[in-house]
mmCIF file of C-alpha atoms in Angstrom:
data_model
loop_
_atom_site.group_PDB
_atom_site.id
_atom_site.type_symbol
_atom_site.label_atom_id
_atom_site.label_comp_id
_atom_site.label_asym_id
_atom_site.label_seq_id
_atom_site.Cartn_x
_atom_site.Cartn_y
_atom_site.Cartn_z
ATOM 1 C CA MET A 1 -3.818 -7.849 -41.807
ATOM 2 C CA GLN A 2 -0.536 -8.046 -42.781
ATOM 3 C CA LEU A 3 1.926 -8.452 -39.020
ATOM 4 C CA ALA A 4 4.994 -8.101 -38.838
ATOM 5 C CA SER A 5 7.612 -9.261 -35.529
ATOM 6 C CA SER A 6 10.893 -7.972 -34.868
ATOM 7 C CA SER A 7 12.680 -8.318 -31.531
ATOM 8 C CA ASN A 8 9.003 -9.748 -29.703
ATOM 9 C CA ARG A 9 8.022 -5.942 -31.214
ATOM 10 C CA LEU A 10 4.959 -6.149 -34.069
ATOM 11 C CA SER A 11 3.724 -3.990 -36.172
ATOM 12 C CA VAL A 12 -0.081 -4.364 -37.304
ATOM 13 C CA GLN A 13 -0.832 -3.300 -41.212
ATOM 14 C CA GLU A 14 -4.266 -1.234 -41.734
ATOM 15 C CA SER A 15 -6.930 -3.405 -43.008
ATOM 16 C CA GLY A 16 -10.283 -2.931 -43.684
ATOM 17 C CA ASN A 17 -11.626 -6.023 -41.665
ATOM 18 C CA CYS A 18 -9.766 -4.931 -38.334
ATOM 19 C CA PRO A 19 -11.253 -2.736 -35.650
ATOM 20 C CA GLU A 20 -10.285 -0.103 -33.758
ATOM 21 C CA GLU A 21 -11.486 0.633 -30.829
ATOM 22 C CA PRO A 22 -14.036 3.214 -31.176
ATOM 23 C CA ASP A 23 -13.708 6.765 -30.742
ATOM 24 C CA THR A 24 -10.988 5.971 -28.638
ATOM 25 C CA GLY A 25 -8.118 4.858 -31.273
ATOM 26 C CA ILE A 26 -6.315 2.943 -27.862
ATOM 27 C CA ILE A 27 -4.495 -0.659 -28.048
ATOM 28 C CA VAL A 28 -6.567 -3.325 -26.955
ATOM 29 C CA ASN A 29 -6.008 -7.040 -25.801
ATOM 30 C CA ARG A 30 -6.997 -10.281 -27.252
ATOM 31 C CA SER A 31 -10.608 -10.449 -24.979
ATOM 32 C CA ASP A 32 -11.046 -6.530 -25.548
ATOM 33 C CA PHE A 33 -10.226 -7.243 -29.194
ATOM 34 C CA GLU A 34 -13.021 -10.129 -29.630
ATOM 35 C CA ALA A 35 -15.521 -7.839 -27.998
ATOM 36 C CA THR A 36 -14.900 -4.993 -30.220
ATOM 37 C CA ALA A 37 -15.352 -7.337 -33.247
ATOM 38 C CA ALA A 38 -18.779 -8.542 -31.706
ATOM 39 C CA HIS A 39 -19.766 -5.238 -30.883
ATOM 40 C CA HIS A 40 -19.129 -4.378 -34.736
ATOM 41 C CA ASN A 41 -20.696 -7.551 -35.961
ATOM 42 C CA ARG A 42 -17.416 -8.743 -37.375
ATOM 43 C CA PRO A 43 -15.380 -11.850 -36.837
ATOM 44 C CA PRO A 44 -12.090 -11.342 -34.665
ATOM 45 C CA SER A 45 -9.466 -10.887 -36.981
ATOM 46 C CA TYR A 46 -5.997 -11.739 -34.914
ATOM 47 C CA ARG A 47 -2.793 -14.430 -35.452
ATOM 48 C CA THR A 48 -0.267 -15.210 -33.759
ATOM 49 C CA ILE A 49 3.647 -14.554 -34.476
ATOM 50 C CA ALA A 50 6.458 -15.982 -32.410
ATOM 51 C CA GLY A 51 4.334 -16.684 -29.978
ATOM 52 C CA THR A 52 3.179 -13.377 -29.770
ATOM 53 C CA GLU A 53 -0.515 -12.583 -30.394
ATOM 54 C CA ALA A 54 -1.285 -9.366 -32.792
ATOM 55 C CA VAL A 55 -4.423 -6.993 -31.851
ATOM 56 C CA CYS A 56 -5.739 -3.824 -33.561
ATOM 57 C CA GLY A 57 -4.646 -0.695 -32.608
ATOM 58 C CA PRO A 58 -3.723 3.154 -33.238
ATOM 59 C CA LEU A 59 -2.827 3.444 -36.726
ATOM 60 C CA HIS A 60 -0.066 5.791 -37.862
ATOM 61 C CA ASN A 61 0.672 5.927 -41.373
ATOM 62 C CA GLY A 62 -0.810 2.708 -42.056
ATOM 63 C CA VAL A 63 1.622 0.849 -39.438
ATOM 64 C CA GLU A 64 0.724 0.778 -35.576
ATOM 65 C CA ARG A 65 3.152 2.152 -33.419
ATOM 66 C CA ALA A 66 4.767 -0.168 -30.860
ATOM 67 C CA ARG A 67 3.762 -0.401 -27.474
ATOM 68 C CA ALA A 68 6.125 0.738 -24.413
ATOM 69 C CA PRO A 69 6.298 -1.256 -21.551
ATOM 70 C CA ALA A 70 3.510 0.171 -18.883
ATOM 71 C CA ALA A 71 6.349 1.236 -15.874
ATOM 72 C CA ASP A 72 7.539 3.903 -18.818
ATOM 73 C CA THR A 73 4.573 5.776 -18.648
ATOM 74 C CA ASP A 74 5.839 7.983 -15.715
ATOM 75 C CA ASP A 75 8.126 10.016 -18.484
ATOM 76 C CA GLN A 76 5.359 10.370 -20.607
ATOM 77 C CA GLY A 77 2.652 12.247 -17.929
ATOM 78 C CA GLY A 78 1.382 8.898 -16.768
ATOM 79 C CA ILE A 79 0.377 8.969 -12.925
ATOM 80 C CA GLU A 80 3.676 8.576 -10.558
ATOM 81 C CA GLY A 81 4.302 4.823 -9.020
ATOM 82 C CA ASP A 82 4.979 1.123 -9.928
ATOM 83 C CA SER A 83 2.678 -1.020 -11.690
ATOM 84 C CA ALA A 84 2.136 -4.943 -13.081
ATOM 85 C CA PRO A 85 4.219 -5.289 -16.583
ATOM 86 C CA ALA A 86 1.976 -4.746 -19.808
ATOM 87 C CA ALA A 87 -0.613 -7.991 -20.293
ATOM 88 C CA ASP A 88 0.771 -8.688 -23.482
ATOM 89 C CA ASP A 89 4.392 -8.534 -22.496
ATOM 90 C CA GLN A 90 5.588 -11.836 -23.954
ATOM 91 C CA GLY A 91 8.490 -14.485 -23.954
ATOM 92 C CA VAL A 92 11.941 -14.103 -21.546
ATOM 93 C CA GLU A 93 11.319 -10.557 -21.044
ATOM 94 C CA GLY A 94 7.945 -10.237 -20.037
ATOM 95 C CA ASP A 95 8.774 -12.774 -17.640
ATOM 96 C CA VAL A 96 11.288 -11.166 -15.842
ATOM 97 C CA LYS A 97 8.696 -8.047 -15.346
ATOM 98 C CA VAL A 98 6.089 -10.068 -14.199
ATOM 99 C CA SER A 99 8.534 -12.228 -12.013
ATOM 100 C CA CYS A 100 10.662 -8.579 -10.749
ATOM 101 C CA TRP A 101 7.123 -6.841 -10.079
ATOM 102 C CA LYS A 102 5.668 -9.833 -7.986
ATOM 103 C CA SER A 103 8.927 -9.881 -5.714
ATOM 104 C CA GLU A 104 8.554 -6.240 -5.013
ATOM 105 C CA ARG A 105 5.325 -6.751 -4.507
ATOM 106 C CA ASN A 106 5.490 -9.064 -2.067
ATOM 107 C CA VAL A 107 8.294 -7.314 -0.308
ATOM 108 C CA THR A 108 6.092 -4.598 -0.157
ATOM 109 C CA MET A 109 2.915 -5.996 0.972
ATOM 110 C CA GLY A 110 5.254 -7.847 3.927
ATOM 111 C CA LEU A 111 6.748 -4.739 5.499
ATOM 112 C CA LEU A 112 3.571 -3.242 5.422
ATOM 113 C CA LEU A 113 1.852 -6.386 7.309
ATOM 114 C CA LEU A 114 5.356 -6.633 9.531
ATOM 115 C CA ILE A 115 4.684 -2.387 10.609
ATOM 116 C CA THR A 116 1.038 -2.687 10.722
ATOM 117 C CA CYS A 117 1.514 -5.323 13.615
ATOM 118 C CA PHE A 118 4.026 -3.707 15.939
ATOM 119 C CA LEU A 119 1.445 -0.612 15.563
ATOM 120 C CA PHE A 120 -0.967 -2.456 17.068
ATOM 121 C CA MET A 121 1.598 -3.800 19.756
ATOM 122 C CA ASP A 122 1.497 -0.652 20.869
ATOM 123 C CA GLN A 123 -1.837 -0.031 21.722
ATOM 124 C CA ASN A 124 -3.007 -1.695 24.771
ATOM 125 C CA LEU A 125 0.418 -1.587 26.042
ATOM 126 C CA MET A 126 -0.783 -0.031 29.213
ATOM 127 C CA ALA A 127 -3.873 -1.905 29.665
ATOM 128 C CA PRO A 128 -1.921 -4.909 31.905
ATOM 129 C CA ASN A 129 0.416 -2.436 33.774
ATOM 130 C CA LEU A 130 -1.665 0.040 34.907
ATOM 131 C CA THR A 131 -1.444 -0.098 38.436
ATOM 132 C CA ASP A 132 2.140 0.134 38.271
ATOM 133 C CA ILE A 133 2.222 3.289 36.174
ATOM 134 C CA ALA A 134 -0.041 4.584 38.987
ATOM 135 C CA ARG A 135 2.472 3.602 41.591
ATOM 136 C CA ASP A 136 5.418 5.385 39.587
ATOM 137 C CA PHE A 137 3.091 8.808 39.168
ATOM 138 C CA ASN A 138 1.874 8.744 42.552
ATOM 139 C CA MET A 139 -1.929 8.392 41.781
ATOM 140 C CA THR A 140 -4.772 7.259 43.576
ATOM 141 C CA ASP A 141 -6.970 4.702 42.535
ATOM 142 C CA THR A 142 -9.442 6.731 41.347
ATOM 143 C CA GLU A 143 -6.906 8.874 39.627
ATOM 144 C CA ARG A 144 -5.782 5.740 37.712
ATOM 145 C CA ASP A 145 -9.067 4.544 36.723
ATOM 146 C CA THR A 146 -9.697 8.393 35.349
ATOM 147 C CA LYS A 147 -6.820 9.485 33.460
ATOM 148 C CA LEU A 148 -4.685 6.147 32.993
ATOM 149 C CA GLY A 149 -8.146 3.729 31.918
ATOM 150 C CA GLY A 150 -10.420 7.289 30.836
ATOM 151 C CA GLU A 151 -8.160 10.018 29.065
ATOM 152 C CA ILE A 152 -5.380 8.561 27.589
ATOM 153 C CA SER A 153 -7.332 5.726 26.226
ATOM 154 C CA LEU A 154 -9.598 8.669 24.815
ATOM 155 C CA SER A 155 -6.938 10.937 23.715
ATOM 156 C CA LEU A 156 -5.889 7.920 20.906
ATOM 157 C CA PHE A 157 -9.836 7.954 19.745
ATOM 158 C CA VAL A 158 -9.639 11.715 19.629
ATOM 159 C CA VAL A 159 -6.056 12.232 18.059
ATOM 160 C CA GLY A 160 -7.081 9.592 15.322
ATOM 161 C CA ALA A 161 -10.257 9.902 14.103
ATOM 162 C CA PRO A 162 -9.155 13.132 12.380
ATOM 163 C CA VAL A 163 -5.914 11.588 11.244
ATOM 164 C CA SER A 164 -7.434 8.890 9.397
ATOM 165 C CA VAL A 165 -10.117 11.137 8.243
ATOM 166 C CA PHE A 166 -7.066 13.831 7.160
ATOM 167 C CA VAL A 167 -4.791 10.724 5.244
ATOM 168 C CA GLY A 168 -7.695 8.749 4.033
ATOM 169 C CA TYR A 169 -8.590 12.624 2.054
ATOM 170 C CA HIS A 170 -4.827 13.068 0.465
ATOM 171 C CA ALA A 171 -3.918 9.264 0.130
ATOM 172 C CA ASP A 172 -5.124 9.967 -3.753
ATOM 173 C CA ARG A 173 -2.995 13.037 -4.123
ATOM 174 C CA LEU A 174 0.213 12.423 -1.817
ATOM 175 C CA ASN A 175 2.537 9.773 -2.374
ATOM 176 C CA ARG A 176 1.122 7.205 0.148
ATOM 177 C CA LYS A 177 4.731 5.534 0.603
ATOM 178 C CA MET A 178 5.806 8.597 1.628
ATOM 179 C CA LEU A 179 2.841 9.077 3.879
ATOM 180 C CA TYR A 180 2.348 6.365 5.358
ATOM 181 C CA GLY A 181 6.115 6.730 6.725
ATOM 182 C CA ILE A 182 5.195 9.991 8.796
ATOM 183 C CA VAL A 183 2.712 8.569 10.218
ATOM 184 C CA VAL A 184 4.932 5.439 11.257
ATOM 185 C CA LEU A 185 7.705 7.735 12.530
ATOM 186 C CA ILE A 186 5.536 9.948 14.470
ATOM 187 C CA GLY A 187 3.465 7.399 16.545
ATOM 188 C CA GLU A 188 6.570 4.739 17.107
ATOM 189 C CA ALA A 189 8.741 8.225 17.810
ATOM 190 C CA GLY A 190 6.129 8.567 20.461
ATOM 191 C CA CYS A 191 5.939 5.024 22.009
ATOM 192 C CA LEU A 192 9.859 5.532 22.181
ATOM 193 C CA LEU A 193 9.246 8.087 24.228
ATOM 194 C CA THR A 194 6.823 6.801 26.776
ATOM 195 C CA ALA A 195 9.509 4.897 28.424
ATOM 196 C CA PHE A 196 11.448 7.958 29.230
ATOM 197 C CA VAL A 197 8.375 10.359 30.480
ATOM 198 C CA SER A 198 8.836 11.463 34.491
ATOM 199 C CA GLU A 199 5.131 13.331 34.425
ATOM 200 C CA TYR A 200 1.804 12.477 33.673
ATOM 201 C CA TRP A 201 0.995 15.290 30.660
ATOM 202 C CA GLN A 202 4.280 13.739 28.959
ATOM 203 C CA LEU A 203 2.432 10.691 29.048
ATOM 204 C CA PHE A 204 -0.764 11.911 27.936
ATOM 205 C CA VAL A 205 1.136 14.203 24.893
ATOM 206 C CA LEU A 206 2.998 10.758 23.497
ATOM 207 C CA ARG A 207 0.678 8.261 23.869
ATOM 208 C CA ALA A 208 -1.480 10.565 22.248
ATOM 209 C CA LEU A 209 0.901 10.682 19.499
ATOM 210 C CA THR A 210 0.438 7.122 19.142
ATOM 211 C CA GLY A 211 -2.884 7.948 17.668
ATOM 212 C CA VAL A 212 -1.275 9.097 14.591
ATOM 213 C CA ALA A 213 0.381 5.923 13.664
ATOM 214 C CA LEU A 214 -3.407 4.117 14.723
ATOM 215 C CA GLY A 215 -5.161 6.334 12.783
ATOM 216 C CA GLY A 216 -3.101 7.375 9.835
ATOM 217 C CA ALA A 217 -1.733 3.979 8.730
ATOM 218 C CA LEU A 218 -4.977 1.444 7.949
ATOM 219 C CA PRO A 219 -5.797 4.184 5.210
ATOM 220 C CA LEU A 220 -3.003 4.072 3.507
ATOM 221 C CA VAL A 221 -2.597 0.388 3.809
ATOM 222 C CA TYR A 222 -5.565 -0.426 2.461
ATOM 223 C CA SER A 223 -4.856 2.088 -0.479
ATOM 224 C CA MET A 224 -2.063 0.507 -1.143
ATOM 225 C CA VAL A 225 -3.172 -2.959 -1.196
ATOM 226 C CA GLY A 226 -6.032 -1.761 -3.438
ATOM 227 C CA ASP A 227 -3.205 -0.998 -6.252
ATOM 228 C CA LEU A 228 -0.804 -4.055 -5.386
ATOM 229 C CA TYR A 229 -3.258 -7.074 -6.156
ATOM 230 C CA PRO A 230 -5.781 -7.160 -8.777
ATOM 231 C CA ALA A 231 -9.633 -7.512 -7.878
ATOM 232 C CA ALA A 232 -9.468 -10.973 -7.144
ATOM 233 C CA GLU A 233 -6.831 -11.250 -4.970
ATOM 234 C CA ARG A 234 -7.950 -8.188 -2.860
ATOM 235 C CA PRO A 235 -9.900 -10.162 0.134
ATOM 236 C CA ARG A 236 -7.278 -12.009 0.806
ATOM 237 C CA ALA A 237 -4.713 -10.150 0.854
ATOM 238 C CA SER A 238 -7.021 -7.696 3.466
ATOM 239 C CA SER A 239 -7.425 -10.849 5.175
ATOM 240 C CA PHE A 240 -4.212 -10.663 6.064
ATOM 241 C CA VAL A 241 -3.658 -7.179 7.157
ATOM 242 C CA GLY A 242 -7.196 -8.033 9.732
ATOM 243 C CA LEU A 243 -5.328 -11.165 10.901
ATOM 244 C CA THR A 244 -2.176 -8.884 11.158
ATOM 245 C CA MET A 245 -3.815 -6.017 13.546
ATOM 246 C CA GLY A 246 -5.422 -9.005 15.827
ATOM 247 C CA LEU A 247 -2.309 -10.657 16.258
ATOM 248 C CA GLY A 248 -0.477 -7.269 17.025
ATOM 249 C CA VAL A 249 -2.815 -6.552 19.538
ATOM 250 C CA GLY A 250 -2.466 -9.470 21.522
ATOM 251 C CA ALA A 251 1.242 -9.853 20.931
ATOM 252 C CA GLY A 252 1.589 -6.284 22.868
ATOM 253 C CA GLN A 253 -0.690 -7.042 25.382
ATOM 254 C CA MET A 254 1.315 -10.476 26.387
ATOM 255 C CA LEU A 255 4.330 -9.155 25.985
ATOM 256 C CA ALA A 256 3.889 -5.965 28.281
ATOM 257 C CA ALA A 257 2.451 -8.381 30.954
ATOM 258 C CA ALA A 258 5.628 -10.741 30.553
ATOM 259 C CA LEU A 259 7.677 -7.713 30.958
ATOM 260 C CA GLY A 260 5.644 -6.141 33.569
ATOM 261 C CA SER A 261 6.336 -8.670 36.109
ATOM 262 C CA THR A 262 10.549 -8.233 35.652
ATOM 263 C CA PRO A 263 12.623 -5.992 36.725
ATOM 264 C CA LEU A 264 12.556 -4.186 33.595
ATOM 265 C CA GLY A 265 9.158 -2.766 34.655
ATOM 266 C CA TRP A 266 6.455 -1.485 32.973
ATOM 267 C CA ARG A 267 8.568 1.010 30.381
ATOM 268 C CA ALA A 268 10.623 -1.649 28.417
ATOM 269 C CA PRO A 269 7.767 -2.395 26.495
ATOM 270 C CA PHE A 270 7.592 0.732 24.732
ATOM 271 C CA VAL A 271 11.460 0.409 24.069
ATOM 272 C CA VAL A 272 11.247 -3.309 22.649
ATOM 273 C CA VAL A 273 8.509 -2.746 20.556
ATOM 274 C CA ALA A 274 9.084 0.708 18.984
ATOM 275 C CA ALA A 275 12.883 0.317 18.622
ATOM 276 C CA PRO A 276 12.399 -2.883 16.212
ATOM 277 C CA CYS A 277 9.633 -1.193 14.463
ATOM 278 C CA LEU A 278 11.406 2.291 13.759
ATOM 279 C CA VAL A 279 13.934 -0.530 11.839
ATOM 280 C CA VAL A 280 11.214 -2.145 9.745
ATOM 281 C CA LEU A 281 10.695 1.683 8.846
ATOM 282 C CA ILE A 282 13.831 2.038 7.376
ATOM 283 C CA PHE A 283 13.492 -0.664 5.047
ATOM 284 C CA PHE A 284 10.545 0.108 4.428
ATOM 285 C CA PHE A 285 11.732 3.196 2.891
ATOM 286 C CA ARG A 286 14.521 1.301 0.945
ATOM 287 C CA PHE A 287 12.785 -1.551 -0.276
ATOM 288 C CA ALA A 288 9.167 -0.751 -0.717
ATOM 289 C CA ILE A 289 7.301 0.176 -3.918
ATOM 290 C CA GLU A 290 4.274 3.081 -4.338
ATOM 291 C CA PRO A 291 1.747 1.219 -6.707
ATOM 292 C CA LYS A 292 0.646 3.437 -9.526
ATOM 293 C CA ARG A 293 -3.016 4.069 -8.465
ATOM 294 C CA GLY A 294 -5.718 2.104 -10.461
ATOM 295 C CA SER A 295 -2.723 0.280 -12.191
ATOM 296 C CA GLN A 296 -4.448 -3.105 -11.429
ATOM 297 C CA GLU A 297 -8.988 -2.090 -12.417
ATOM 298 C CA VAL A 298 -9.769 -3.059 -15.350
ATOM 299 C CA GLY A 299 -8.925 -1.223 -18.380
ATOM 300 C CA TYR A 300 -6.372 1.174 -16.689
ATOM 301 C CA GLU A 301 -3.469 0.822 -19.525
ATOM 302 C CA ALA A 302 -6.130 1.063 -22.587
ATOM 303 C CA GLN A 303 -7.059 4.672 -19.991
ATOM 304 C CA GLN A 304 -3.132 5.665 -19.524
ATOM 305 C CA LYS A 305 -2.713 5.089 -23.183
ATOM 306 C CA ALA A 306 -6.383 7.296 -24.214
ATOM 307 C CA GLU A 307 -4.603 9.944 -21.618
ATOM 308 C CA MET A 308 -1.106 10.226 -23.450
#
């Protein structure tokens, strides 16, 4: 096998002892190449030139075409979104790509966690102040327990459950970043407007809208986390999501209890939670990335090249 290196790109000359991957004719990495060689009962045949490993790949007139970076596949019919750099990107340019990808991933994950925390803070903002709310709406103790403690809590589930199914179905078909932003915007707009209600039906409708965010956000968060992190790192990333949810619920109740006993009253917590969440959502639209679906799965790059 003859090899040439120019500007960190390799060409592989056709050789009789350099097996291509069966049927697919795609470029393979070192481990895949060694496995393929073993399958053909041949010793691995590759060399390292300028720090770059050469492996077998599809041949065109005896010479392998240079591999394009993974990020360029969008213009060639690939799946829309951002993915981690190819495993064989080497040298300074490859290090920069990996560093940029990790930075974008960390920003996206941080914004997802922060918004998730605000969403779950919103969930129990009413609980510490049911008596004050009932007094504002001239409710009896029975009406307070039935309407505020029962009907409104039920509305979150009645709305959130079907929204969760709907969003989960479309998470693999639509842009998740945009879909996530929409459901959060609907839910937090309802949270913010709750501070200005004057009748019970308005409170009921706006709290039901909160269920849109609570039900729709989680399928999207876990879907995006799955494409931001490889399999070995997903359990840890998912644990942060769960931790953020729990912290949000607890922080929301403490905030509502603290503000509800002040002259600001029971309405203030809804503004304190919703307003910063909407600000963070702006940053999410601006700086978060939409990861490519399946980009962290084993064999993703090979599959994409086979489909091109």
